[in-house]
Amino acid sequence: MKLTVLGKYGPYPKAGNHASSCYLVSDNGTNLVMDMGPGSLSKLWEKIDIREIDAIFISHLHYDHTSDLLPFRYLLEDLDHTVTIYTQLDETEWCKLLFDHPNFNVIGVTSESRVNVGSMELSFYDMKHTVPCLAVKIKGSKTLVYTGDTLYNDNIPSAIDGADAVLMDCSKPAGFNGPHMNVEIAKDIYDKYNIKIISTHLSPDYDPSEEYKNYPAIITAEENTTYEI
């Protein structure tokens, strides 16, 4: 199983050739895209033939995880291609704007859902954020968990149980009190569960790598980098 980081920033990309949250998971011929934040479409198109994407998972409906779905629709129209999207639906105008398009096959999921995408089995867990957010556990040749955006919550231990690695929203500085996990929480999770952590959702002005120098199993996500899970 391979994880390619296409964008890692939130709530907006760092200046330059950067993007907000977007990740490509490839395993045994199956390709799953997770989130499509601003700046990610060109990076995704560079890495994979769009017609080889088996599905897209959207963790939650904040702009920095969804905005490039809008220009993506133009590309799908030109390719005459339809993509399946799994996400938690709501009644907001943004949800309707994003997904009401004939080249999107949108399937609503909840924490009760189980989905097979090619060689991958997906299960979902409710996270704690300012809007509904789902983590996804991807089982294939390895098991990877992506938390989306979240505070620490009681579903995280269940989500990461048995996983080989977790792509986790834990890149805020110590003492940060907003709706994301900070570096101290990441260290606590590693100490308790001994799991490889890929730290993502970086603020454009803060890199947590120095905080993790004594934790070799916690690495900071790098854009345009592919990790073996």
mmCIF file of C-alpha atoms in Angstrom:
data_model
loop_
_atom_site.group_PDB
_atom_site.id
_atom_site.type_symbol
_atom_site.label_atom_id
_atom_site.label_comp_id
_atom_site.label_asym_id
_atom_site.label_seq_id
_atom_site.Cartn_x
_atom_site.Cartn_y
_atom_site.Cartn_z
ATOM 1 C CA MET A 1 0.000 0.000 0.000
ATOM 2 C CA LYS A 2 1.296 3.447 -0.967
ATOM 3 C CA LEU A 3 0.226 6.870 0.276
ATOM 4 C CA THR A 4 1.063 9.916 -1.842
ATOM 5 C CA VAL A 5 0.687 13.322 -0.198
ATOM 6 C CA LEU A 6 -0.515 15.865 -2.758
ATOM 7 C CA GLY A 7 -1.532 18.629 -0.343
ATOM 8 C CA LYS A 8 -1.066 18.943 3.401
ATOM 9 C CA TYR A 9 -2.040 22.476 4.422
ATOM 10 C CA GLY A 10 -5.071 23.981 6.112
ATOM 11 C CA PRO A 11 -7.075 26.132 6.189
ATOM 12 C CA TYR A 12 -5.323 27.412 3.036
ATOM 13 C CA PRO A 13 -2.157 26.425 1.149
ATOM 14 C CA LYS A 14 1.265 27.853 1.863
ATOM 15 C CA ALA A 15 2.444 30.384 -0.726
ATOM 16 C CA GLY A 16 4.086 28.807 -3.754
ATOM 17 C CA ASN A 17 3.477 25.420 -5.353
ATOM 18 C CA HIS A 18 1.468 23.971 -2.473
ATOM 19 C CA ALA A 19 -2.025 22.616 -1.811
ATOM 20 C CA SER A 20 -4.491 21.929 0.959
ATOM 21 C CA SER A 21 -5.482 18.430 2.007
ATOM 22 C CA CYS A 22 -5.395 15.781 -0.714
ATOM 23 C CA TYR A 23 -4.001 12.254 -0.601
ATOM 24 C CA LEU A 24 -3.796 9.310 -2.986
ATOM 25 C CA VAL A 25 -3.836 5.740 -1.644
ATOM 26 C CA SER A 26 -2.856 2.999 -4.097
ATOM 27 C CA ASP A 27 -2.934 -0.720 -3.373
ATOM 28 C CA ASN A 28 -3.172 -3.773 -5.626
ATOM 29 C CA GLY A 29 -4.384 -1.750 -8.590
ATOM 30 C CA THR A 30 -6.978 0.262 -6.642
ATOM 31 C CA ASN A 31 -6.678 4.053 -6.335
ATOM 32 C CA LEU A 32 -8.526 6.046 -3.673
ATOM 33 C CA VAL A 33 -8.312 9.840 -3.392
ATOM 34 C CA MET A 34 -8.962 11.389 0.031
ATOM 35 C CA ASP A 35 -10.138 15.022 0.039
ATOM 36 C CA MET A 36 -9.524 17.607 -2.693
ATOM 37 C CA GLY A 37 -8.473 20.912 -1.182
ATOM 38 C CA PRO A 38 -7.483 24.014 -3.165
ATOM 39 C CA GLY A 39 -4.439 23.526 -5.382
ATOM 40 C CA SER A 40 -4.678 19.745 -5.375
ATOM 41 C CA LEU A 41 -6.247 19.013 -8.771
ATOM 42 C CA SER A 42 -3.158 19.795 -10.853
ATOM 43 C CA LYS A 43 -1.009 17.716 -8.485
ATOM 44 C CA LEU A 44 -3.446 14.810 -8.663
ATOM 45 C CA TRP A 45 -3.580 14.963 -12.459
ATOM 46 C CA GLU A 46 0.216 14.884 -12.542
ATOM 47 C CA LYS A 47 0.340 11.674 -10.503
ATOM 48 C CA ILE A 48 -2.450 9.587 -12.009
ATOM 49 C CA ASP A 49 -4.666 9.210 -15.037
ATOM 50 C CA ILE A 50 -7.957 10.556 -13.683
ATOM 51 C CA ARG A 51 -9.804 7.627 -15.260
ATOM 52 C CA GLU A 52 -7.840 5.267 -13.001
ATOM 53 C CA ILE A 53 -9.335 6.757 -9.823
ATOM 54 C CA ASP A 54 -11.686 4.162 -8.341
ATOM 55 C CA ALA A 55 -13.285 6.468 -5.778
ATOM 56 C CA ILE A 56 -12.899 9.672 -3.778
ATOM 57 C CA PHE A 57 -13.486 9.965 -0.036
ATOM 58 C CA ILE A 58 -14.357 13.390 1.376
ATOM 59 C CA SER A 59 -13.848 13.527 5.137
ATOM 60 C CA HIS A 60 -15.916 16.684 5.708
ATOM 61 C CA LEU A 61 -17.275 19.649 3.804
ATOM 62 C CA HIS A 62 -14.937 22.475 4.768
ATOM 63 C CA TYR A 63 -13.588 24.461 1.813
ATOM 64 C CA ASP A 64 -9.961 23.448 2.378
ATOM 65 C CA HIS A 65 -10.918 19.797 1.827
ATOM 66 C CA THR A 66 -13.384 20.167 -1.035
ATOM 67 C CA SER A 67 -12.819 23.264 -3.182
ATOM 68 C CA ASP A 68 -11.018 21.588 -6.092
ATOM 69 C CA LEU A 69 -14.019 19.337 -6.643
ATOM 70 C CA LEU A 70 -15.545 22.295 -8.509
ATOM 71 C CA PRO A 71 -12.954 22.640 -11.314
ATOM 72 C CA PHE A 72 -12.585 18.855 -11.242
ATOM 73 C CA ARG A 73 -16.089 18.695 -12.711
ATOM 74 C CA TYR A 74 -14.917 20.521 -15.852
ATOM 75 C CA LEU A 75 -12.152 17.964 -16.316
ATOM 76 C CA LEU A 76 -14.588 15.077 -15.896
ATOM 77 C CA GLU A 77 -16.880 16.646 -18.481
ATOM 78 C CA ASP A 78 -13.998 16.884 -20.965
ATOM 79 C CA LEU A 79 -13.045 13.273 -20.275
ATOM 80 C CA ASP A 80 -16.691 12.128 -20.363
ATOM 81 C CA HIS A 81 -15.925 10.245 -17.180
ATOM 82 C CA THR A 82 -17.823 9.706 -13.911
ATOM 83 C CA VAL A 83 -16.237 9.323 -10.476
ATOM 84 C CA THR A 84 -17.774 7.805 -7.346
ATOM 85 C CA ILE A 85 -17.546 9.933 -4.203
ATOM 86 C CA TYR A 86 -18.148 8.701 -0.654
ATOM 87 C CA THR A 87 -18.944 11.335 1.943
ATOM 88 C CA GLN A 88 -21.264 12.288 4.787
ATOM 89 C CA LEU A 89 -24.054 14.331 3.227
ATOM 90 C CA ASP A 90 -25.985 17.211 4.750
ATOM 91 C CA GLU A 91 -28.574 19.783 3.683
ATOM 92 C CA THR A 92 -26.268 22.782 3.325
ATOM 93 C CA GLU A 93 -26.065 24.828 0.142
ATOM 94 C CA TRP A 94 -22.345 24.037 -0.120
ATOM 95 C CA CYS A 95 -23.076 20.310 -0.139
ATOM 96 C CA LYS A 96 -25.645 20.758 -2.892
ATOM 97 C CA LEU A 97 -23.300 22.960 -4.924
ATOM 98 C CA LEU A 98 -20.407 20.540 -4.630
ATOM 99 C CA PHE A 99 -22.088 17.291 -5.484
ATOM 100 C CA ASP A 100 -25.028 18.080 -7.770
ATOM 101 C CA HIS A 101 -23.327 17.141 -11.018
ATOM 102 C CA PRO A 102 -23.909 14.294 -13.510
ATOM 103 C CA ASN A 103 -20.230 13.271 -13.502
ATOM 104 C CA PHE A 104 -20.319 12.633 -9.756
ATOM 105 C CA ASN A 105 -21.805 9.412 -8.416
ATOM 106 C CA VAL A 106 -22.230 10.512 -4.798
ATOM 107 C CA ILE A 107 -22.872 7.892 -2.123
ATOM 108 C CA GLY A 108 -23.657 8.995 1.426
ATOM 109 C CA VAL A 109 -21.889 7.144 4.225
ATOM 110 C CA THR A 110 -21.980 7.215 8.011
ATOM 111 C CA SER A 111 -20.043 5.569 10.810
ATOM 112 C CA GLU A 112 -22.266 2.520 10.262
ATOM 113 C CA SER A 113 -21.241 2.108 6.625
ATOM 114 C CA ARG A 114 -18.857 -0.460 5.172
ATOM 115 C CA VAL A 115 -17.719 -0.040 1.580
ATOM 116 C CA ASN A 116 -15.594 -2.065 -0.811
ATOM 117 C CA VAL A 117 -13.587 -0.103 -3.366
ATOM 118 C CA GLY A 118 -11.681 -2.501 -5.572
ATOM 119 C CA SER A 119 -9.196 -4.318 -3.330
ATOM 120 C CA MET A 120 -9.860 -1.951 -0.403
ATOM 121 C CA GLU A 121 -12.381 -2.248 2.420
ATOM 122 C CA LEU A 122 -13.427 1.088 3.940
ATOM 123 C CA SER A 123 -14.983 1.694 7.341
ATOM 124 C CA PHE A 124 -15.762 5.031 8.951
ATOM 125 C CA TYR A 125 -15.618 6.655 12.375
ATOM 126 C CA ASP A 126 -17.206 9.849 13.680
ATOM 127 C CA MET A 127 -14.638 12.478 14.568
ATOM 128 C CA LYS A 128 -14.947 15.697 16.590
ATOM 129 C CA HIS A 129 -14.698 18.888 14.547
ATOM 130 C CA THR A 130 -16.686 22.060 13.921
ATOM 131 C CA VAL A 131 -18.753 20.224 11.293
ATOM 132 C CA PRO A 132 -19.505 16.501 10.936
ATOM 133 C CA CYS A 133 -16.313 14.674 9.966
ATOM 134 C CA LEU A 134 -15.509 11.029 9.310
ATOM 135 C CA ALA A 135 -12.231 9.205 9.670
ATOM 136 C CA VAL A 136 -11.699 6.332 7.259
ATOM 137 C CA LYS A 137 -9.931 3.023 7.872
ATOM 138 C CA ILE A 138 -8.614 1.491 4.665
ATOM 139 C CA LYS A 139 -7.882 -2.231 4.735
ATOM 140 C CA GLY A 140 -5.905 -3.754 1.887
ATOM 141 C CA SER A 141 -2.440 -5.310 1.846
ATOM 142 C CA LYS A 142 -1.870 -2.973 4.821
ATOM 143 C CA THR A 143 -4.222 -0.903 6.962
ATOM 144 C CA LEU A 144 -4.164 2.896 6.912
ATOM 145 C CA VAL A 145 -6.359 5.319 8.859
ATOM 146 C CA TYR A 146 -6.987 8.933 7.832
ATOM 147 C CA THR A 147 -8.544 11.038 10.585
ATOM 148 C CA GLY A 148 -9.643 14.044 8.563
ATOM 149 C CA ASP A 149 -9.845 17.104 10.846
ATOM 150 C CA THR A 150 -10.515 16.406 14.482
ATOM 151 C CA LEU A 151 -9.912 16.953 18.148
ATOM 152 C CA TYR A 152 -8.937 13.909 20.160
ATOM 153 C CA ASN A 153 -12.033 11.808 20.854
ATOM 154 C CA ASP A 154 -13.054 8.378 22.119
ATOM 155 C CA ASN A 155 -13.385 6.950 18.594
ATOM 156 C CA ILE A 156 -9.716 7.395 17.726
ATOM 157 C CA PRO A 157 -8.483 4.293 19.615
ATOM 158 C CA SER A 158 -11.068 2.139 17.821
ATOM 159 C CA ALA A 159 -10.211 3.689 14.469
ATOM 160 C CA ILE A 160 -6.466 3.073 14.751
ATOM 161 C CA ASP A 161 -6.753 -0.374 16.334
ATOM 162 C CA GLY A 162 -4.920 -2.838 14.106
ATOM 163 C CA ALA A 163 -3.710 -0.159 11.695
ATOM 164 C CA ASP A 164 -0.170 -0.042 10.325
ATOM 165 C CA ALA A 165 -0.166 3.763 10.148
ATOM 166 C CA VAL A 166 -2.403 6.771 10.716
ATOM 167 C CA LEU A 167 -2.458 9.941 8.629
ATOM 168 C CA MET A 168 -3.452 12.282 11.407
ATOM 169 C CA ASP A 169 -4.474 15.888 11.950
ATOM 170 C CA CYS A 170 -1.885 16.610 14.656
ATOM 171 C CA SER A 171 0.348 19.411 13.376
ATOM 172 C CA LYS A 172 -0.585 22.312 15.613
ATOM 173 C CA PRO A 173 1.873 23.663 18.215
ATOM 174 C CA ALA A 174 1.722 22.699 21.883
ATOM 175 C CA GLY A 175 -0.957 24.693 23.660
ATOM 176 C CA PHE A 176 -3.132 25.081 20.571
ATOM 177 C CA ASN A 177 -6.772 24.938 21.648
ATOM 178 C CA GLY A 178 -8.675 24.995 18.355
ATOM 179 C CA PRO A 179 -10.515 22.131 16.623
ATOM 180 C CA HIS A 180 -7.355 20.177 15.698
ATOM 181 C CA MET A 181 -4.900 17.991 17.601
ATOM 182 C CA ASN A 182 -1.523 19.377 18.586
ATOM 183 C CA VAL A 183 1.954 17.851 18.763
ATOM 184 C CA GLU A 184 1.617 16.850 22.425
ATOM 185 C CA ILE A 185 -1.499 14.824 21.690
ATOM 186 C CA ALA A 186 0.317 13.067 18.845
ATOM 187 C CA LYS A 187 3.119 12.078 21.195
ATOM 188 C CA ASP A 188 0.593 10.775 23.737
ATOM 189 C CA ILE A 189 -1.126 8.692 21.061
ATOM 190 C CA TYR A 190 2.184 7.208 19.978
ATOM 191 C CA ASP A 191 3.192 6.446 23.574
ATOM 192 C CA LYS A 192 -0.118 4.674 24.238
ATOM 193 C CA TYR A 193 -0.630 2.822 20.952
ATOM 194 C CA ASN A 194 2.834 2.517 19.376
ATOM 195 C CA ILE A 195 1.557 3.309 15.884
ATOM 196 C CA LYS A 196 3.314 5.017 12.990
ATOM 197 C CA ILE A 197 1.924 8.548 12.616
ATOM 198 C CA ILE A 198 2.114 10.770 9.550
ATOM 199 C CA SER A 199 1.358 14.274 10.789
ATOM 200 C CA THR A 200 -0.643 16.426 8.388
ATOM 201 C CA HIS A 201 -2.936 19.476 8.055
ATOM 202 C CA LEU A 202 -0.087 21.906 8.664
ATOM 203 C CA SER A 203 -0.595 25.617 9.169
ATOM 204 C CA PRO A 204 1.306 27.537 6.482
ATOM 205 C CA ASP A 205 3.435 29.256 9.150
ATOM 206 C CA TYR A 206 4.262 26.265 11.388
ATOM 207 C CA ASP A 207 6.151 23.012 10.828
ATOM 208 C CA PRO A 208 5.973 20.479 13.700
ATOM 209 C CA SER A 209 8.990 18.433 12.568
ATOM 210 C CA GLU A 210 11.290 19.734 15.309
ATOM 211 C CA GLU A 211 8.793 18.600 17.949
ATOM 212 C CA TYR A 212 8.956 15.062 16.595
ATOM 213 C CA LYS A 213 12.754 14.715 16.346
ATOM 214 C CA ASN A 214 12.818 12.302 19.309
ATOM 215 C CA TYR A 215 9.882 10.332 17.899
ATOM 216 C CA PRO A 216 11.162 8.617 14.732
ATOM 217 C CA ALA A 217 7.793 6.900 14.233
ATOM 218 C CA ILE A 218 6.072 10.294 13.926
ATOM 219 C CA ILE A 219 6.909 11.946 10.626
ATOM 220 C CA THR A 220 5.648 15.165 9.112
ATOM 221 C CA ALA A 221 3.916 14.717 5.768
ATOM 222 C CA GLU A 222 5.804 16.063 2.766
ATOM 223 C CA GLU A 223 4.011 17.097 -0.396
ATOM 224 C CA ASN A 224 4.739 15.161 -3.601
ATOM 225 C CA THR A 225 6.089 12.309 -1.480
ATOM 226 C CA THR A 226 4.985 8.681 -1.578
ATOM 227 C CA TYR A 227 5.107 6.602 1.612
ATOM 228 C CA GLU A 228 5.103 2.821 1.882
ATOM 229 C CA ILE A 229 2.583 1.884 4.565
#
